[in-house]
GROMACS .gro file of C-alpha atoms in nm:
model
  468
    1MET     CA    1  -2.649   7.195   4.668
    2LEU     CA    2  -2.586   6.864   4.845
    3MET     CA    3  -2.960   6.819   4.905
    4LYS     CA    4  -3.036   6.899   4.538
    5GLY     CA    5  -2.778   6.646   4.430
    6LEU     CA    6  -2.928   6.376   4.654
    7ILE     CA    7  -3.278   6.449   4.532
    8PHE     CA    8  -3.166   6.442   4.169
    9GLY     CA    9  -2.978   6.120   4.233
   10MET     CA   10  -3.282   5.958   4.385
   11ILE     CA   11  -3.491   6.071   4.091
   12SER     CA   12  -3.230   5.924   3.857
   13PHE     CA   13  -3.249   5.595   4.038
   14LEU     CA   14  -3.629   5.585   4.036
   15VAL     CA   15  -3.696   5.713   3.686
   16THR     CA   16  -3.709   5.448   3.416
   17GLY     CA   17  -3.503   5.463   3.098
   18ALA     CA   18  -3.196   5.622   3.262
   19GLN     CA   19  -2.877   5.610   3.049
   20CYS     CA   20  -2.524   5.752   3.073
   21GLU     CA   21  -2.264   5.818   2.803
   22VAL     CA   22  -1.903   5.943   2.829
   23SER     CA   23  -1.727   6.138   2.551
   24GLU     CA   24  -1.423   6.361   2.508
   25VAL     CA   25  -1.363   6.705   2.355
   26LEU     CA   26  -1.026   6.876   2.303
   27THR     CA   27  -0.989   7.246   2.224
   28GLU     CA   28  -0.726   7.521   2.236
   29VAL     CA   29  -0.706   7.809   2.480
   30GLY     CA   30  -0.904   8.110   2.353
   31SER     CA   31  -1.128   7.914   2.117
   32GLN     CA   32  -1.491   7.799   2.154
   33ALA     CA   33  -1.574   7.455   2.291
   34VAL     CA   34  -1.898   7.273   2.210
   35LEU     CA   35  -1.989   6.996   2.456
   36PRO     CA   36  -2.241   6.748   2.307
   37CYS     CA   37  -2.565   6.639   2.474
   38LYS     CA   38  -2.879   6.481   2.324
   39CYS     CA   39  -3.248   6.518   2.408
   40ASN     CA   40  -3.584   6.422   2.254
   41PRO     CA   41  -3.645   6.666   1.965
   42LEU     CA   42  -4.019   6.669   2.039
   43ARG     CA   43  -3.985   6.737   2.412
   44CYS     CA   44  -3.642   6.906   2.440
   45SER     CA   45  -3.791   7.254   2.491
   46THR     CA   46  -4.010   7.131   2.782
   47ALA     CA   47  -3.748   6.906   2.946
   48ALA     CA   48  -3.540   7.006   3.246
   49ILE     CA   49  -3.169   7.037   3.153
   50ILE     CA   50  -2.878   7.085   3.392
   51TRP     CA   51  -2.514   7.137   3.294
   52SER     CA   52  -2.258   7.106   3.576
   53LYS     CA   53  -1.880   7.079   3.618
   54ASP     CA   54  -1.680   6.892   3.874
   55LYS     CA   55  -1.591   7.101   4.178
   56ARG     CA   56  -1.760   7.412   4.033
   57GLY     CA   57  -2.131   7.333   4.063
   58THR     CA   58  -2.398   7.424   3.809
   59LEU     CA   59  -2.299   7.616   3.497
   60TRP     CA   60  -2.636   7.644   3.333
   61ARG     CA   61  -2.983   7.493   3.381
   62LYS     CA   62  -3.330   7.520   3.234
   63ASP     CA   63  -3.650   7.437   3.417
   64ARG     CA   64  -3.950   7.274   3.257
   65SER     CA   65  -4.107   7.619   3.246
   66GLY     CA   66  -3.827   7.746   3.023
   67LEU     CA   67  -3.658   7.969   3.283
   68GLN     CA   68  -3.275   7.969   3.255
   69TYR     CA   69  -3.013   8.011   3.528
   70TRP     CA   70  -2.634   8.064   3.510
   71GLY     CA   71  -2.366   8.000   3.767
   72SER     CA   72  -2.211   8.321   3.898
   73SER     CA   73  -1.857   8.210   3.817
   74TRP     CA   74  -1.949   8.186   3.448
   75MET     CA   75  -2.081   8.541   3.424
   76GLY     CA   76  -1.860   8.828   3.315
   77ARG     CA   77  -1.883   9.193   3.220
   78GLU     CA   78  -1.982   9.098   2.867
   79GLY     CA   79  -2.241   8.843   2.983
   80ALA     CA   80  -2.232   8.467   3.028
   81ARG     CA   81  -1.948   8.266   2.876
   82VAL     CA   82  -2.174   7.962   2.847
   83GLN     CA   83  -2.500   7.914   2.663
   84CYS     CA   84  -2.729   7.641   2.534
   85PRO     CA   85  -2.898   7.782   2.219
   86HIS     CA   86  -3.273   7.710   2.193
   87ALA     CA   87  -3.248   7.695   1.813
   88GLN     CA   88  -3.075   7.360   1.838
   89PHE     CA   89  -3.352   7.199   2.052
   90ASP     CA   90  -3.556   7.114   1.742
   91LYS     CA   91  -3.266   6.899   1.626
   92GLY     CA   92  -3.249   6.716   1.957
   93ASP     CA   93  -2.929   6.894   2.065
   94CYS     CA   94  -2.881   7.068   2.398
   95ASN     CA   95  -2.509   7.122   2.345
   96LEU     CA   96  -2.325   7.360   2.576
   97HIS     CA   97  -2.117   7.634   2.409
   98ILE     CA   98  -1.823   7.774   2.609
   99ASN     CA   99  -1.666   8.090   2.465
  100ALA     CA  100  -1.306   8.208   2.514
  101VAL     CA  101  -1.193   7.884   2.673
  102THR     CA  102  -0.928   7.915   2.946
  103GLU     CA  103  -0.690   7.649   3.072
  104SER     CA  104  -0.890   7.619   3.397
  105ASP     CA  105  -1.205   7.526   3.200
  106GLY     CA  106  -1.065   7.178   3.148
  107GLY     CA  107  -1.237   6.898   3.343
  108LEU     CA  108  -1.536   6.663   3.356
  109TYR     CA  109  -1.874   6.811   3.257
  110THR     CA  110  -2.214   6.647   3.311
  111CYS     CA  111  -2.535   6.704   3.115
  112ARG     CA  112  -2.859   6.576   3.277
  113VAL     CA  113  -3.187   6.576   3.088
  114LEU     CA  114  -3.518   6.496   3.272
  115ASP     CA  115  -3.800   6.443   3.025
  116GLY     CA  116  -4.112   6.313   3.198
  117ASN     CA  117  -4.024   5.970   3.330
  118ARG     CA  118  -3.708   5.946   3.119
  119PHE     CA  119  -3.370   6.053   3.255
  120ALA     CA  120  -3.047   6.082   3.051
  121GLU     CA  121  -2.698   6.175   3.164
  122ASN     CA  122  -2.394   6.250   2.946
  123GLN     CA  123  -2.040   6.303   3.076
  124ILE     CA  124  -1.785   6.494   2.867
  125TRP     CA  125  -1.417   6.532   2.934
  126LEU     CA  126  -1.306   6.878   2.813
  127ARG     CA  127  -0.930   6.884   2.769
  128VAL     CA  128  -0.780   7.228   2.705
  129VAL     CA  129  -0.457   7.235   2.503
  130GLN     CA  130  -0.205   7.516   2.486
  131VAL     CA  131   0.105   7.498   2.264
  132SER     CA  132   0.362   7.774   2.317
  133ILE     CA  133   0.724   7.868   2.242
  134SER     CA  134   0.961   8.039   2.485
  135PRO     CA  135   1.111   8.278   2.396
  136SER     CA  136   0.845   8.354   2.137
  137ALA     CA  137   1.090   8.482   1.874
  138PRO     CA  138   1.437   8.346   1.954
  139LEU     CA  139   1.760   8.435   1.778
  140TRP     CA  140   1.956   8.189   1.567
  141GLY     CA  141   2.166   7.970   1.795
  142GLN     CA  142   1.957   8.048   2.103
  143ASP     CA  143   1.800   7.780   2.325
  144VAL     CA  144   1.423   7.747   2.291
  145SER     CA  145   1.145   7.546   2.462
  146ILE     CA  146   0.831   7.422   2.283
  147THR     CA  147   0.562   7.332   2.537
  148CYS     CA  148   0.234   7.141   2.503
  149ARG     CA  149   0.007   7.172   2.811
  150VAL     CA  150  -0.307   6.957   2.839
  151ASN     CA  151  -0.558   7.010   3.123
  152PRO     CA  152  -0.654   6.754   3.235
  153TRP     CA  153  -0.370   6.529   3.113
  154PRO     CA  154  -0.492   6.212   2.934
  155THR     CA  155  -0.393   5.936   3.175
  156GLU     CA  156  -0.473   5.660   2.927
  157GLY     CA  157  -0.349   5.845   2.619
  158SER     CA  158  -0.016   5.976   2.493
  159VAL     CA  159   0.138   6.302   2.374
  160SER     CA  160   0.397   6.311   2.092
  161TRP     CA  161   0.555   6.571   1.862
  162MET     CA  162   0.582   6.637   1.489
  163LEU     CA  163   0.811   6.887   1.313
  164ASN     CA  164   0.702   7.005   0.968
  165ASN     CA  165   0.462   6.707   0.935
  166ARG     CA  166   0.734   6.455   1.026
  167GLN     CA  167   0.761   6.265   1.351
  168TYR     CA  168   1.011   6.418   1.594
  169LYS     CA  169   1.223   6.128   1.713
  170LEU     CA  170   1.476   6.284   1.953
  171LYS     CA  171   1.320   6.142   2.269
  172ASN     CA  172   1.612   6.256   2.485
  173ARG     CA  173   1.509   6.619   2.426
  174ILE     CA  174   1.148   6.564   2.537
  175SER     CA  175   1.040   6.581   2.902
  176SER     CA  176   0.692   6.521   3.051
  177ASN     CA  177   0.555   6.565   3.406
  178GLY     CA  178   0.189   6.468   3.374
  179GLU     CA  179   0.078   6.824   3.295
  180GLN     CA  180   0.290   6.920   2.998
  181SER     CA  181   0.534   6.791   2.738
  182VAL     CA  182   0.840   7.008   2.666
  183VAL     CA  183   1.093   6.993   2.379
  184LYS     CA  184   1.421   7.178   2.432
  185GLU     CA  185   1.622   7.264   2.121
  186THR     CA  186   1.892   7.500   1.993
  187VAL     CA  187   1.763   7.715   1.710
  188THR     CA  188   1.906   7.618   1.371
  189GLU     CA  189   1.750   7.592   1.027
  190LYS     CA  190   1.672   7.226   1.108
  191VAL     CA  191   1.417   7.311   1.381
  192VAL     CA  192   1.245   7.608   1.215
  193GLY     CA  193   0.886   7.552   1.103
  194ASN     CA  194   0.562   7.409   1.240
  195TRP     CA  195   0.572   7.215   1.567
  196THR     CA  196   0.266   6.994   1.621
  197CYS     CA  197   0.155   6.849   1.953
  198VAL     CA  198  -0.027   6.520   1.890
  199VAL     CA  199  -0.266   6.412   2.170
  200ASP     CA  200  -0.374   6.051   2.125
  201SER     CA  201  -0.664   5.967   2.357
  202THR     CA  202  -1.002   5.834   2.240
  203LYS     CA  203  -0.892   5.969   1.902
  204GLU     CA  204  -0.598   6.169   1.766
  205TRP     CA  205  -0.592   6.549   1.807
  206GLN     CA  206  -0.327   6.784   1.664
  207TYR     CA  207  -0.238   7.141   1.760
  208SER     CA  208   0.045   7.339   1.598
  209VAL     CA  209   0.258   7.645   1.659
  210ALA     CA  210   0.508   7.807   1.422
  211LEU     CA  211   0.865   7.863   1.532
  212SER     CA  212   0.975   8.194   1.381
  213VAL     CA  213   1.335   8.299   1.434
  214ARG     CA  214   1.494   8.641   1.444
  215GLY     CA  215   1.831   8.691   1.286
  216ILE     CA  216   1.948   8.654   0.926
  217ILE     CA  217   1.637   8.558   0.729
  218LYS     CA  218   1.784   8.594   0.378
  219PRO     CA  219   1.940   8.369   0.275
  220PRO     CA  220   1.736   8.135   0.497
  221GLU     CA  221   2.019   7.884   0.545
  222ASP     CA  222   2.393   7.840   0.504
  223ASP     CA  223   2.547   7.739   0.171
  224SER     CA  224   2.262   7.892  -0.029
  225VAL     CA  225   2.344   7.927  -0.400
  226VAL     CA  226   2.307   8.254  -0.595
  227TYR     CA  227   2.330   8.248  -0.977
  228ALA     CA  228   2.433   8.541  -1.198
  229ALA     CA  229   2.499   8.586  -1.570
  230LEU     CA  230   2.842   8.710  -1.674
  231GLY     CA  231   2.839   9.091  -1.703
  232SER     CA  232   2.510   9.135  -1.516
  233ALA     CA  233   2.447   9.295  -1.176
  234ILE     CA  234   2.375   9.075  -0.875
  235THR     CA  235   2.288   9.136  -0.510
  236LEU     CA  236   2.419   8.897  -0.247
  237PRO     CA  237   2.149   8.895   0.024
  238CYS     CA  238   2.214   8.948   0.394
  239VAL     CA  239   1.882   9.056   0.545
  240PHE     CA  240   1.814   9.052   0.918
  241SER     CA  241   1.471   9.035   1.079
  242ALA     CA  242   1.282   9.365   1.056
  243GLY     CA  243   1.354   9.591   1.349
  244LEU     CA  244   1.695   9.447   1.430
  245SER     CA  245   1.999   9.676   1.421
  246PRO     CA  246   2.302   9.451   1.376
  247GLU     CA  247   2.643   9.580   1.475
  248GLU     CA  248   2.995   9.503   1.351
  249ILE     CA  249   2.873   9.412   1.002
  250ALA     CA  250   3.137   9.228   0.800
  251TRP     CA  251   3.141   9.084   0.447
  252GLU     CA  252   3.414   8.863   0.311
  253LYS     CA  253   3.489   8.639   0.019
  254VAL     CA  254   3.604   8.320   0.186
  255GLY     CA  255   3.975   8.277   0.128
  256PHE     CA  256   4.020   8.625  -0.027
  257GLY     CA  257   3.947   8.873   0.254
  258SER     CA  258   3.685   9.142   0.324
  259LEU     CA  259   3.474   9.318   0.060
  260ASP     CA  260   3.463   9.688  -0.018
  261SER     CA  261   3.198   9.856   0.200
  262ASN     CA  262   3.106  10.088  -0.092
  263ASN     CA  263   2.910   9.800  -0.247
  264ARG     CA  264   2.652   9.804   0.034
  265PRO     CA  265   2.335   9.998  -0.056
  266SER     CA  266   2.234  10.031   0.314
  267LEU     CA  267   1.862  10.037   0.237
  268SER     CA  268   1.788   9.988   0.609
  269SER     CA  269   1.968   9.895   0.927
  270TRP     CA  270   1.863   9.530   0.890
  271ASP     CA  271   1.936   9.498   0.514
  272GLN     CA  272   2.312   9.457   0.479
  273SER     CA  273   2.319   9.305   0.129
  274VAL     CA  274   2.603   9.381  -0.113
  275THR     CA  275   2.581   9.449  -0.487
  276ILE     CA  276   2.823   9.352  -0.763
  277ASN     CA  277   2.747   9.590  -1.053
  278GLU     CA  278   2.914   9.381  -1.325
  279VAL     CA  279   2.982   9.017  -1.251
  280GLU     CA  280   3.316   8.874  -1.368
  281LEU     CA  281   3.439   8.517  -1.365
  282LYS     CA  282   3.671   8.598  -1.075
  283ASP     CA  283   3.368   8.688  -0.862
  284GLN     CA  284   3.253   8.325  -0.838
  285GLY     CA  285   3.309   8.158  -0.501
  286LYS     CA  286   3.186   8.147  -0.142
  287TYR     CA  287   3.087   8.460   0.052
  288ARG     CA  288   3.008   8.517   0.420
  289CYS     CA  289   2.818   8.797   0.592
  290ALA     CA  290   2.815   8.848   0.968
  291GLY     CA  291   2.665   9.079   1.230
  292SER     CA  292   2.619   9.096   1.607
  293ILE     CA  293   2.282   9.111   1.785
  294ASN     CA  294   2.289   9.166   2.161
  295GLY     CA  295   2.647   9.043   2.170
  296LYS     CA  296   2.567   8.724   1.972
  297ARG     CA  297   2.749   8.677   1.642
  298LEU     CA  298   2.530   8.565   1.351
  299THR     CA  299   2.674   8.450   1.018
  300ARG     CA  300   2.546   8.320   0.688
  301THR     CA  301   2.741   8.175   0.392
  302MET     CA  302   2.639   8.162   0.027
  303GLN     CA  303   2.786   8.045  -0.304
  304LEU     CA  304   2.796   8.270  -0.614
  305VAL     CA  305   2.785   8.075  -0.941
  306VAL     CA  306   2.857   8.264  -1.267
  307ALA     CA  307   2.694   8.156  -1.595
  308LYS     CA  308   2.827   8.236  -1.942
  309ILE     CA  309   2.776   8.135  -2.306
  310VAL     CA  310   3.081   8.026  -2.506
  311GLN     CA  311   3.076   8.061  -2.887
  312THR     CA  312   3.267   7.819  -3.112
  313LYS     CA  313   3.268   7.790  -3.492
  314ARG     CA  314   3.241   7.449  -3.655
  315LYS     CA  315   3.250   7.454  -4.035
  316SER     CA  316   2.959   7.678  -4.142
  317PHE     CA  317   2.774   7.668  -3.806
  318VAL     CA  318   2.818   7.851  -3.479
  319THR     CA  319   2.776   7.644  -3.163
  320LEU     CA  320   2.679   7.803  -2.831
  321THR     CA  321   2.763   7.627  -2.504
  322CYS     CA  322   2.616   7.716  -2.166
  323GLN     CA  323   2.877   7.698  -1.891
  324LEU     CA  324   2.851   7.744  -1.512
  325THR     CA  325   3.141   7.783  -1.271
  326ASP     CA  326   2.976   7.524  -1.044
  327THR     CA  327   2.763   7.244  -1.189
  328SER     CA  328   2.682   7.058  -0.866
  329GLN     CA  329   2.323   7.186  -0.870
  330ASP     CA  330   2.217   7.206  -1.237
  331THR     CA  331   2.067   6.899  -1.399
  332GLU     CA  332   1.911   7.027  -1.724
  333TYR     CA  333   1.965   7.300  -1.986
  334GLU     CA  334   1.706   7.461  -2.212
  335TRP     CA  335   1.763   7.697  -2.508
  336VAL     CA  336   1.509   7.959  -2.618
  337PRO     CA  337   1.597   8.126  -2.953
  338ALA     CA  338   1.420   8.448  -3.058
  339LYS     CA  339   1.428   8.710  -3.333
  340TYR     CA  340   1.259   9.045  -3.399
  341ILE     CA  341   1.005   9.046  -3.682
  342ASN     CA  342   0.847   9.387  -3.753
  343GLY     CA  343   0.944   9.504  -3.406
  344THR     CA  344   0.793   9.201  -3.232
  345LEU     CA  345   1.006   8.942  -3.056
  346THR     CA  346   0.917   8.597  -3.186
  347VAL     CA  347   1.028   8.287  -2.997
  348GLY     CA  348   1.149   7.980  -3.184
  349GLN     CA  349   1.139   7.615  -3.091
  350ILE     CA  350   1.282   7.537  -2.748
  351GLN     CA  351   1.571   7.290  -2.749
  352LYS     CA  352   1.726   7.077  -2.474
  353GLY     CA  353   2.092   7.016  -2.403
  354GLN     CA  354   2.399   7.209  -2.290
  355SER     CA  355   2.490   7.321  -2.646
  356PHE     CA  356   2.290   7.496  -2.919
  357VAL     CA  357   2.371   7.501  -3.292
  358MET     CA  358   2.289   7.831  -3.470
  359GLU     CA  359   2.141   7.696  -3.791
  360GLU     CA  360   1.981   8.035  -3.864
  361ASN     CA  361   2.047   8.393  -3.760
  362TRP     CA  362   1.863   8.445  -3.431
  363ASP     CA  363   1.877   8.790  -3.272
  364GLU     CA  364   1.918   8.640  -2.926
  365VAL     CA  365   1.936   8.298  -2.763
  366THR     CA  366   1.867   8.239  -2.392
  367CYS     CA  367   2.005   7.945  -2.197
  368ARG     CA  368   1.795   7.840  -1.897
  369TYR     CA  369   1.943   7.600  -1.644
  370TYR     CA  370   1.737   7.394  -1.399
  371GLY     CA  371   1.797   7.202  -1.078
  372LYS     CA  372   1.589   6.970  -0.865
  373GLN     CA  373   1.403   7.265  -0.713
  374GLY     CA  374   1.322   7.422  -1.051
  375LEU     CA  375   1.465   7.712  -1.254
  376LEU     CA  376   1.803   7.826  -1.123
  377GLY     CA  377   1.875   8.112  -1.364
  378ASN     CA  378   1.945   8.211  -1.725
  379VAL     CA  379   2.199   8.382  -1.948
  380THR     CA  380   2.136   8.540  -2.291
  381TYR     CA  381   2.353   8.558  -2.604
  382HIS     CA  382   2.278   8.864  -2.825
  383TYR     CA  383   2.382   8.785  -3.181
  384GLN     CA  384   2.326   9.134  -3.331
  385VAL     CA  385   2.520   9.298  -3.054
  386MET     CA  386   2.812   9.065  -3.113
  387SER     CA  387   2.800   9.126  -3.491
  388ALA     CA  388   2.780   9.500  -3.444
  389GLN     CA  389   3.077   9.490  -3.213
  390SER     CA  390   3.277   9.291  -3.472
  391LYS     CA  391   3.187   9.543  -3.746
  392GLU     CA  392   3.274   9.831  -3.520
  393ASN     CA  393   3.610   9.674  -3.439
  394SER     CA  394   3.672   9.618  -3.813
  395LYS     CA  395   3.584   9.981  -3.892
  396GLU     CA  396   3.808  10.098  -3.613
  397ARG     CA  397   4.098   9.890  -3.746
  398SER     CA  398   4.038  10.027  -4.101
  399HIS     CA  399   4.025  10.383  -3.970
  400ASN     CA  400   4.351  10.335  -3.782
  401THR     CA  401   4.519  10.196  -4.096
  402GLY     CA  402   4.412  10.501  -4.306
  403THR     CA  403   4.540  10.736  -4.040
  404ILE     CA  404   4.880  10.570  -4.036
  405ILE     CA  405   4.908  10.585  -4.418
  406GLY     CA  406   4.818  10.956  -4.422
  407LEU     CA  407   5.071  11.041  -4.156
  408GLY     CA  408   5.340  10.849  -4.349
  409PHE     CA  409   5.261  11.041  -4.671
  410LEU     CA  410   5.289  11.378  -4.492
  411LEU     CA  411   5.619  11.271  -4.340
  412VAL     CA  412   5.758  11.185  -4.686
  413ILE     CA  413   5.656  11.530  -4.826
  414LEU     CA  414   5.812  11.702  -4.527
  415LEU     CA  415   6.138  11.514  -4.584
  416LEU     CA  416   6.140  11.610  -4.957
  417VAL     CA  417   6.088  11.980  -4.873
  418LEU     CA  418   6.367  11.971  -4.619
  419ALA     CA  419   6.597  11.803  -4.875
  420GLN     CA  420   6.521  12.072  -5.138
  421MET     CA  421   6.586  12.352  -4.890
  422PHE     CA  422   6.913  12.191  -4.797
  423ARG     CA  423   7.022  12.172  -5.166
  424ASN     CA  424   6.935  12.541  -5.224
  425PHE     CA  425   7.132  12.635  -4.918
  426GLN     CA  426   7.433  12.443  -5.038
  427ARG     CA  427   7.417  12.601  -5.389
  428ARG     CA  428   7.397  12.952  -5.249
  429LYS     CA  429   7.685  12.874  -5.021
  430ARG     CA  430   7.900  12.773  -5.318
  431ILE     CA  431   7.809  13.091  -5.514
  432PHE     CA  432   7.893  13.319  -5.222
  433GLN     CA  433   8.254  13.195  -5.239
  434TYR     CA  434   8.307  13.407  -5.565
  435PRO     CA  435   8.195  13.773  -5.505
  436ALA     CA  436   8.274  13.893  -5.863
  437LEU     CA  437   8.065  13.618  -6.014
  438GLU     CA  438   7.785  13.709  -5.774
  439THR     CA  439   7.804  14.077  -5.894
  440ILE     CA  440   7.786  13.972  -6.259
  441VAL     CA  441   7.489  13.750  -6.200
  442HIS     CA  442   7.316  14.023  -6.003
  443THR     CA  443   7.380  14.288  -6.277
  444ILE     CA  444   7.252  14.062  -6.553
  445SER     CA  445   6.939  13.994  -6.354
  446ASN     CA  446   6.872  14.365  -6.297
  447GLU     CA  447   6.918  14.449  -6.666
  448ARG     CA  448   6.681  14.173  -6.768
  449GLU     CA  449   6.415  14.301  -6.530
  450GLU     CA  450   6.463  14.659  -6.661
  451ARG     CA  451   6.416  14.551  -7.023
  452GLU     CA  452   6.098  14.364  -6.933
  453ARG     CA  453   5.952  14.676  -6.767
  454ARG     CA  454   6.031  14.899  -7.069
  455ASN     CA  455   5.875  14.651  -7.310
  456GLN     CA  456   5.566  14.630  -7.100
  457THR     CA  457   5.534  15.012  -7.090
  458LYS     CA  458   5.564  15.036  -7.469
  459LYS     CA  459   5.291  14.779  -7.520
  460VAL     CA  460   5.053  14.972  -7.296
  461THR     CA  461   5.124  15.306  -7.474
  462THR     CA  462   5.069  15.152  -7.818
  463PHE     CA  463   4.740  14.998  -7.707
  464GLN     CA  464   4.612  15.333  -7.578
  465GLU     CA  465   4.700  15.514  -7.908
  466GLU     CA  466   4.519  15.253  -8.113
  467ILE     CA  467   4.210  15.301  -7.901
  468GLN     CA  468   4.221  15.684  -7.955
   0.00000   0.00000   0.00000
């Protein structure tokens, strides 16, 4: 090899038109690298081409006859990892393609083209970048390292970091040793997202990795806000990463104590959300869920805001007002009136503002409230339902009044009957004090009854004779 190098060097010195160019290529581990090299499009297929790498000898070469040779270290079970496609010769390209790049592939590559009496040499720095996170999926609150390795390291360039497309400025958490740059952080919601390693050499190159965290993923951060309409059902989320089995689950309303465990649907071991079947005004406030993973306590807090519509009457109009128990987030209100026409819900003109004047009888009116991030929630006022309830209450009151009057009338009759019975009893009691008088009265009564029977018998006999 030394003799071949000397001979080629002598040829390079003697041949006219020799030229040398230096370029740079950066690529990630596992990807394909394309190292550029130019040749005469008319004579590229008949030129001698040699690709070599520092300290590893020849990778690939082609003789003038067209025969190709590969270095043994670049051959694998699936064939050669390097190739120089003939199809690109017509374009004047004899680029070298390296498949499944490894970190050790980084270094200085040389392309030599001998075309008749013309000799060309190109040098290409291949820098292999690998961005990684350790541990790959940390828990909330756990220490994590984000590493950017570059082989070979750009001695005249620089390596910096970006987090979610913004420059990472905490220099005291970055260390570099000439082979890699490492950021050490504690996992919070502030460091979750895309970490980008920026390599600034002959030009700027960027390579990113996503920091995904295991733990409580819903809500994604503390002090999240959940909105619910008065009387509706709402689920307060507490979802852990899939596959986790948290222990010692606890739910509490901050300042009021723990929640009833019967409200937890227990859909899975990692979904520990709670459900409030019918939201009341007293349910508004801050809640906290907690669970332990491998002895580490994870918590998440959230705020429940209750929305309601208040009805007030002003002269001949009804005014509806949209109210929230916490207005620190909402910035705009929108009213959507609607009514049913032939079974179809028709929407009226949308109005802005916190209050809505019912100038006509809408079947329902929905209040939407918005924040800086968009729609926060809505609450609906059902006019027909309210009217029906009022009528039902009126009918119920009328029915109760009729029942009371009827019961009073029956009581009066019962008292009159009792009074009459008492008078009869008293009269009989007075008569029983004179036995002789009682006998006379009884005799007179019997005689009168006997006369009535005889008269009746005579009338019947006379009627029968007349018929005969």
